[in-house]
């Protein structure tokens, strides 16, 4: 793979992270529920971290060096799941506007997952593959977190991806 192709892949990913960051900030403003607002703000911070990782990789490529994936601390997303659980118990039912915003955010995450999976297939070395694999895992966790909120709004009986009850029980 040519250096320019590598740079284009990373630049595209950076642009996607910037757009997603903006989407999440706008969503935090629009959503009516405090749990939803906090979730979107946390997701926005994660997208900013993703962008920083990608910008470091781009800098390394532009300087002719290897892409070195930085060591990343324990996943931050899991830290907010207990907060989401306790806050949902205290809050009122979310509205349909919130559902539309969440579904849009989930689509954004799905697009990111697909793009980064493509990047893994086209990775030019192990470090690059490691970086894009990490980004896939993070976006998949974002997707799951958003799905938890959607399940709550829709009252499907699912909590964290597990069916809480059925009418057949």
PDB file of C-alpha atoms in Angstrom:
ATOM      1  CA  UNK A   1       0.000   0.000   0.000  1.00  0.00           C
ATOM      2  CA  UNK A   2       1.316   3.431  -0.956  1.00  0.00           C
ATOM      3  CA  UNK A   3       2.004   6.064   1.693  1.00  0.00           C
ATOM      4  CA  UNK A   4      -0.649   8.369   0.182  1.00  0.00           C
ATOM      5  CA  UNK A   5      -3.263   5.596   0.460  1.00  0.00           C
ATOM      6  CA  UNK A   6      -2.404   5.092   4.134  1.00  0.00           C
ATOM      7  CA  UNK A   7      -2.678   8.822   4.759  1.00  0.00           C
ATOM      8  CA  UNK A   8      -6.054   8.982   2.988  1.00  0.00           C
ATOM      9  CA  UNK A   9      -7.433   6.116   5.118  1.00  0.00           C
ATOM     10  CA  UNK A  10      -6.355   7.813   8.342  1.00  0.00           C
ATOM     11  CA  UNK A  11      -7.563  11.270   7.206  1.00  0.00           C
ATOM     12  CA  UNK A  12     -10.975   9.797   6.359  1.00  0.00           C
ATOM     13  CA  UNK A  13     -11.182   8.226   9.808  1.00  0.00           C
ATOM     14  CA  UNK A  14     -10.211  11.528  11.466  1.00  0.00           C
ATOM     15  CA  UNK A  15     -12.906  13.380   9.528  1.00  0.00           C
ATOM     16  CA  UNK A  16     -15.495  10.750  10.504  1.00  0.00           C
ATOM     17  CA  UNK A  17     -14.545  11.101  14.175  1.00  0.00           C
ATOM     18  CA  UNK A  18     -14.865  14.911  13.936  1.00  0.00           C
ATOM     19  CA  UNK A  19     -18.320  14.633  12.382  1.00  0.00           C
ATOM     20  CA  UNK A  20     -19.415  12.073  14.961  1.00  0.00           C
ATOM     21  CA  UNK A  21     -18.150  14.308  17.764  1.00  0.00           C
ATOM     22  CA  UNK A  22     -20.273  17.163  16.402  1.00  0.00           C
ATOM     23  CA  UNK A  23     -23.298  14.897  16.046  1.00  0.00           C
ATOM     24  CA  UNK A  24     -23.015  13.782  19.663  1.00  0.00           C
ATOM     25  CA  UNK A  25     -22.667  17.317  20.994  1.00  0.00           C
ATOM     26  CA  UNK A  26     -25.750  18.398  19.016  1.00  0.00           C
ATOM     27  CA  UNK A  27     -27.586  15.294  20.243  1.00  0.00           C
ATOM     28  CA  UNK A  28     -26.700  16.102  23.857  1.00  0.00           C
ATOM     29  CA  UNK A  29     -28.264  19.526  23.351  1.00  0.00           C
ATOM     30  CA  UNK A  30     -31.410  18.147  21.696  1.00  0.00           C
ATOM     31  CA  UNK A  31     -32.184  15.133  23.865  1.00  0.00           C
ATOM     32  CA  UNK A  32     -34.557  15.885  26.739  1.00  0.00           C
ATOM     33  CA  UNK A  33     -33.421  13.292  29.280  1.00  0.00           C
ATOM     34  CA  UNK A  34     -30.399  13.946  31.524  1.00  0.00           C
ATOM     35  CA  UNK A  35     -29.174  10.345  31.176  1.00  0.00           C
ATOM     36  CA  UNK A  36     -29.268  10.706  27.401  1.00  0.00           C
ATOM     37  CA  UNK A  37     -27.465  14.055  27.601  1.00  0.00           C
ATOM     38  CA  UNK A  38     -24.717  12.580  29.767  1.00  0.00           C
ATOM     39  CA  UNK A  39     -24.380   9.537  27.529  1.00  0.00           C
ATOM     40  CA  UNK A  40     -23.973  11.702  24.417  1.00  0.00           C
ATOM     41  CA  UNK A  41     -21.411  13.925  26.139  1.00  0.00           C
ATOM     42  CA  UNK A  42     -19.426  10.850  27.185  1.00  0.00           C
ATOM     43  CA  UNK A  43     -19.610   9.456  23.656  1.00  0.00           C
ATOM     44  CA  UNK A  44     -18.401  12.822  22.325  1.00  0.00           C
ATOM     45  CA  UNK A  45     -15.381  12.674  24.637  1.00  0.00           C
ATOM     46  CA  UNK A  46     -14.623   9.155  23.415  1.00  0.00           C
ATOM     47  CA  UNK A  47     -14.804  10.290  19.796  1.00  0.00           C
ATOM     48  CA  UNK A  48     -12.359  13.072  20.637  1.00  0.00           C
ATOM     49  CA  UNK A  49      -9.945  10.466  22.067  1.00  0.00           C
ATOM     50  CA  UNK A  50     -10.340   8.368  18.918  1.00  0.00           C
ATOM     51  CA  UNK A  51      -9.468  11.401  16.819  1.00  0.00           C
ATOM     52  CA  UNK A  52      -6.345  12.035  18.901  1.00  0.00           C
ATOM     53  CA  UNK A  53      -5.200   8.431  18.362  1.00  0.00           C
ATOM     54  CA  UNK A  54      -5.751   8.772  14.624  1.00  0.00           C
ATOM     55  CA  UNK A  55      -3.995  12.147  14.480  1.00  0.00           C
ATOM     56  CA  UNK A  56      -0.928  10.605  16.160  1.00  0.00           C
ATOM     57  CA  UNK A  57      -0.992   7.813  13.561  1.00  0.00           C
ATOM     58  CA  UNK A  58      -1.286  10.381  10.753  1.00  0.00           C
ATOM     59  CA  UNK A  59       1.641  12.379  12.123  1.00  0.00           C
ATOM     60  CA  UNK A  60       3.750   9.214  12.216  1.00  0.00           C
ATOM     61  CA  UNK A  61       2.844   8.431   8.591  1.00  0.00           C
ATOM     62  CA  UNK A  62       3.604  11.961   7.417  1.00  0.00           C
ATOM     63  CA  UNK A  63       6.971  11.892   9.154  1.00  0.00           C
ATOM     64  CA  UNK A  64       7.792   8.596   7.494  1.00  0.00           C
ATOM     65  CA  UNK A  65       7.715   6.579  10.680  1.00  0.00           C
ATOM     66  CA  UNK A  66       5.708   3.564  11.679  1.00  0.00           C
ATOM     67  CA  UNK A  67       2.218   3.869  13.010  1.00  0.00           C
ATOM     68  CA  UNK A  68       2.587   3.156  16.726  1.00  0.00           C
ATOM     69  CA  UNK A  69      -0.616   2.473  18.586  1.00  0.00           C
ATOM     70  CA  UNK A  70      -0.488   4.079  22.041  1.00  0.00           C
ATOM     71  CA  UNK A  71      -1.272   2.023  25.110  1.00  0.00           C
ATOM     72  CA  UNK A  72      -4.857   2.806  26.057  1.00  0.00           C
ATOM     73  CA  UNK A  73      -6.198   2.831  29.586  1.00  0.00           C
ATOM     74  CA  UNK A  74      -9.087   0.636  30.690  1.00  0.00           C
ATOM     75  CA  UNK A  75     -12.205   1.157  28.627  1.00  0.00           C
ATOM     76  CA  UNK A  76     -14.048   4.247  29.809  1.00  0.00           C
ATOM     77  CA  UNK A  77     -17.463   3.268  28.436  1.00  0.00           C
ATOM     78  CA  UNK A  78     -18.011   0.512  30.971  1.00  0.00           C
ATOM     79  CA  UNK A  79     -17.548   3.012  33.775  1.00  0.00           C
ATOM     80  CA  UNK A  80     -20.802   4.826  32.915  1.00  0.00           C
ATOM     81  CA  UNK A  81     -23.082   1.793  32.555  1.00  0.00           C
ATOM     82  CA  UNK A  82     -23.804   1.597  36.323  1.00  0.00           C
ATOM     83  CA  UNK A  83     -24.577   5.339  36.305  1.00  0.00           C
ATOM     84  CA  UNK A  84     -26.968   4.824  33.396  1.00  0.00           C
ATOM     85  CA  UNK A  85     -28.767   2.078  35.336  1.00  0.00           C
ATOM     86  CA  UNK A  86     -29.274   4.203  38.456  1.00  0.00           C
ATOM     87  CA  UNK A  87     -30.261   7.334  36.530  1.00  0.00           C
ATOM     88  CA  UNK A  88     -32.847   5.533  34.414  1.00  0.00           C
ATOM     89  CA  UNK A  89     -34.587   4.401  37.589  1.00  0.00           C
ATOM     90  CA  UNK A  90     -34.961   8.061  38.618  1.00  0.00           C
ATOM     91  CA  UNK A  91     -35.999   9.568  35.306  1.00  0.00           C
ATOM     92  CA  UNK A  92     -39.196   9.857  33.391  1.00  0.00           C
ATOM     93  CA  UNK A  93     -39.909   8.040  30.131  1.00  0.00           C
ATOM     94  CA  UNK A  94     -37.976   9.444  27.180  1.00  0.00           C
ATOM     95  CA  UNK A  95     -39.852  10.933  24.231  1.00  0.00           C
ATOM     96  CA  UNK A  96     -40.000   9.895  20.596  1.00  0.00           C
ATOM     97  CA  UNK A  97     -37.650  12.723  19.591  1.00  0.00           C
ATOM     98  CA  UNK A  98     -35.062  11.137  21.846  1.00  0.00           C
ATOM     99  CA  UNK A  99     -35.640   7.800  20.130  1.00  0.00           C
ATOM    100  CA  UNK A 100     -35.016   9.330  16.696  1.00  0.00           C
ATOM    101  CA  UNK A 101     -31.792  10.940  17.927  1.00  0.00           C
ATOM    102  CA  UNK A 102     -30.611   7.650  19.434  1.00  0.00           C
ATOM    103  CA  UNK A 103     -31.371   5.744  16.249  1.00  0.00           C
ATOM    104  CA  UNK A 104     -29.397   8.289  14.241  1.00  0.00           C
ATOM    105  CA  UNK A 105     -26.475   7.976  16.646  1.00  0.00           C
ATOM    106  CA  UNK A 106     -26.617   4.214  16.345  1.00  0.00           C
ATOM    107  CA  UNK A 107     -26.477   4.471  12.564  1.00  0.00           C
ATOM    108  CA  UNK A 108     -23.402   6.691  12.877  1.00  0.00           C
ATOM    109  CA  UNK A 109     -21.734   4.074  15.090  1.00  0.00           C
ATOM    110  CA  UNK A 110     -22.630   1.269  12.657  1.00  0.00           C
ATOM    111  CA  UNK A 111     -21.038   3.221   9.817  1.00  0.00           C
ATOM    112  CA  UNK A 112     -17.921   3.700  11.935  1.00  0.00           C
ATOM    113  CA  UNK A 113     -17.775  -0.013  12.752  1.00  0.00           C
ATOM    114  CA  UNK A 114     -18.052  -0.918   9.080  1.00  0.00           C
ATOM    115  CA  UNK A 115     -15.387   1.602   8.063  1.00  0.00           C
ATOM    116  CA  UNK A 116     -12.903   0.471  10.705  1.00  0.00           C
ATOM    117  CA  UNK A 117     -13.488  -3.199   9.858  1.00  0.00           C
ATOM    118  CA  UNK A 118     -12.615  -2.312   6.276  1.00  0.00           C
ATOM    119  CA  UNK A 119      -9.495  -0.563   7.543  1.00  0.00           C
ATOM    120  CA  UNK A 120      -8.480  -3.719   9.421  1.00  0.00           C
ATOM    121  CA  UNK A 121      -8.682  -5.692   6.181  1.00  0.00           C
ATOM    122  CA  UNK A 122      -6.478  -3.089   4.483  1.00  0.00           C
ATOM    123  CA  UNK A 123      -4.050  -2.612   7.385  1.00  0.00           C
ATOM    124  CA  UNK A 124      -0.442  -2.293   6.314  1.00  0.00           C
ATOM    125  CA  UNK A 125       1.138  -3.547   9.555  1.00  0.00           C
ATOM    126  CA  UNK A 126       0.286  -5.083  12.941  1.00  0.00           C
ATOM    127  CA  UNK A 127       0.231  -1.760  14.795  1.00  0.00           C
ATOM    128  CA  UNK A 128      -2.248  -0.292  12.332  1.00  0.00           C
ATOM    129  CA  UNK A 129      -4.390  -3.412  12.591  1.00  0.00           C
ATOM    130  CA  UNK A 130      -4.265  -3.113  16.394  1.00  0.00           C
ATOM    131  CA  UNK A 131      -5.342   0.550  16.232  1.00  0.00           C
ATOM    132  CA  UNK A 132      -8.304  -0.092  13.931  1.00  0.00           C
ATOM    133  CA  UNK A 133      -9.322  -3.184  15.953  1.00  0.00           C
ATOM    134  CA  UNK A 134      -9.405  -1.035  19.076  1.00  0.00           C
ATOM    135  CA  UNK A 135     -11.574   1.539  17.302  1.00  0.00           C
ATOM    136  CA  UNK A 136     -13.970  -1.220  16.149  1.00  0.00           C
ATOM    137  CA  UNK A 137     -14.335  -2.445  19.746  1.00  0.00           C
ATOM    138  CA  UNK A 138     -14.988   1.078  21.022  1.00  0.00           C
ATOM    139  CA  UNK A 139     -17.593   1.807  18.347  1.00  0.00           C
ATOM    140  CA  UNK A 140     -19.280  -1.552  19.053  1.00  0.00           C
ATOM    141  CA  UNK A 141     -19.500  -0.619  22.722  1.00  0.00           C
ATOM    142  CA  UNK A 142     -20.984   2.752  21.794  1.00  0.00           C
ATOM    143  CA  UNK A 143     -23.520   0.949  19.590  1.00  0.00           C
ATOM    144  CA  UNK A 144     -24.481  -1.359  22.481  1.00  0.00           C
ATOM    145  CA  UNK A 145     -24.789   1.516  24.923  1.00  0.00           C
ATOM    146  CA  UNK A 146     -27.095   3.370  22.544  1.00  0.00           C
ATOM    147  CA  UNK A 147     -29.125   0.163  22.021  1.00  0.00           C
ATOM    148  CA  UNK A 148     -29.627  -0.014  25.795  1.00  0.00           C
ATOM    149  CA  UNK A 149     -31.179   3.453  25.711  1.00  0.00           C
ATOM    150  CA  UNK A 150     -33.355   2.523  22.712  1.00  0.00           C
ATOM    151  CA  UNK A 151     -34.586  -0.630  24.474  1.00  0.00           C
ATOM    152  CA  UNK A 152     -35.472   1.451  27.517  1.00  0.00           C
ATOM    153  CA  UNK A 153     -37.456   3.988  25.485  1.00  0.00           C
ATOM    154  CA  UNK A 154     -39.264   1.293  23.518  1.00  0.00           C
ATOM    155  CA  UNK A 155     -40.028  -0.670  26.677  1.00  0.00           C
ATOM    156  CA  UNK A 156     -39.007  -3.925  25.013  1.00  0.00           C
ATOM    157  CA  UNK A 157     -38.122  -5.622  28.269  1.00  0.00           C
ATOM    158  CA  UNK A 158     -34.446  -5.778  27.324  1.00  0.00           C
ATOM    159  CA  UNK A 159     -31.839  -4.497  29.714  1.00  0.00           C
ATOM    160  CA  UNK A 160     -28.214  -4.411  28.585  1.00  0.00           C
ATOM    161  CA  UNK A 161     -29.084  -6.772  25.737  1.00  0.00           C
ATOM    162  CA  UNK A 162     -30.737  -9.387  27.955  1.00  0.00           C
ATOM    163  CA  UNK A 163     -34.486  -9.896  27.948  1.00  0.00           C
ATOM    164  CA  UNK A 164     -35.782  -9.099  31.438  1.00  0.00           C
ATOM    165  CA  UNK A 165     -39.169 -10.715  31.018  1.00  0.00           C
ATOM    166  CA  UNK A 166     -41.594 -12.168  28.537  1.00  0.00           C
ATOM    167  CA  UNK A 167     -45.327 -12.624  28.653  1.00  0.00           C
ATOM    168  CA  UNK A 168     -44.669 -16.360  28.497  1.00  0.00           C
ATOM    169  CA  UNK A 169     -42.867 -16.432  31.873  1.00  0.00           C
TER     170      UNK A 169
END
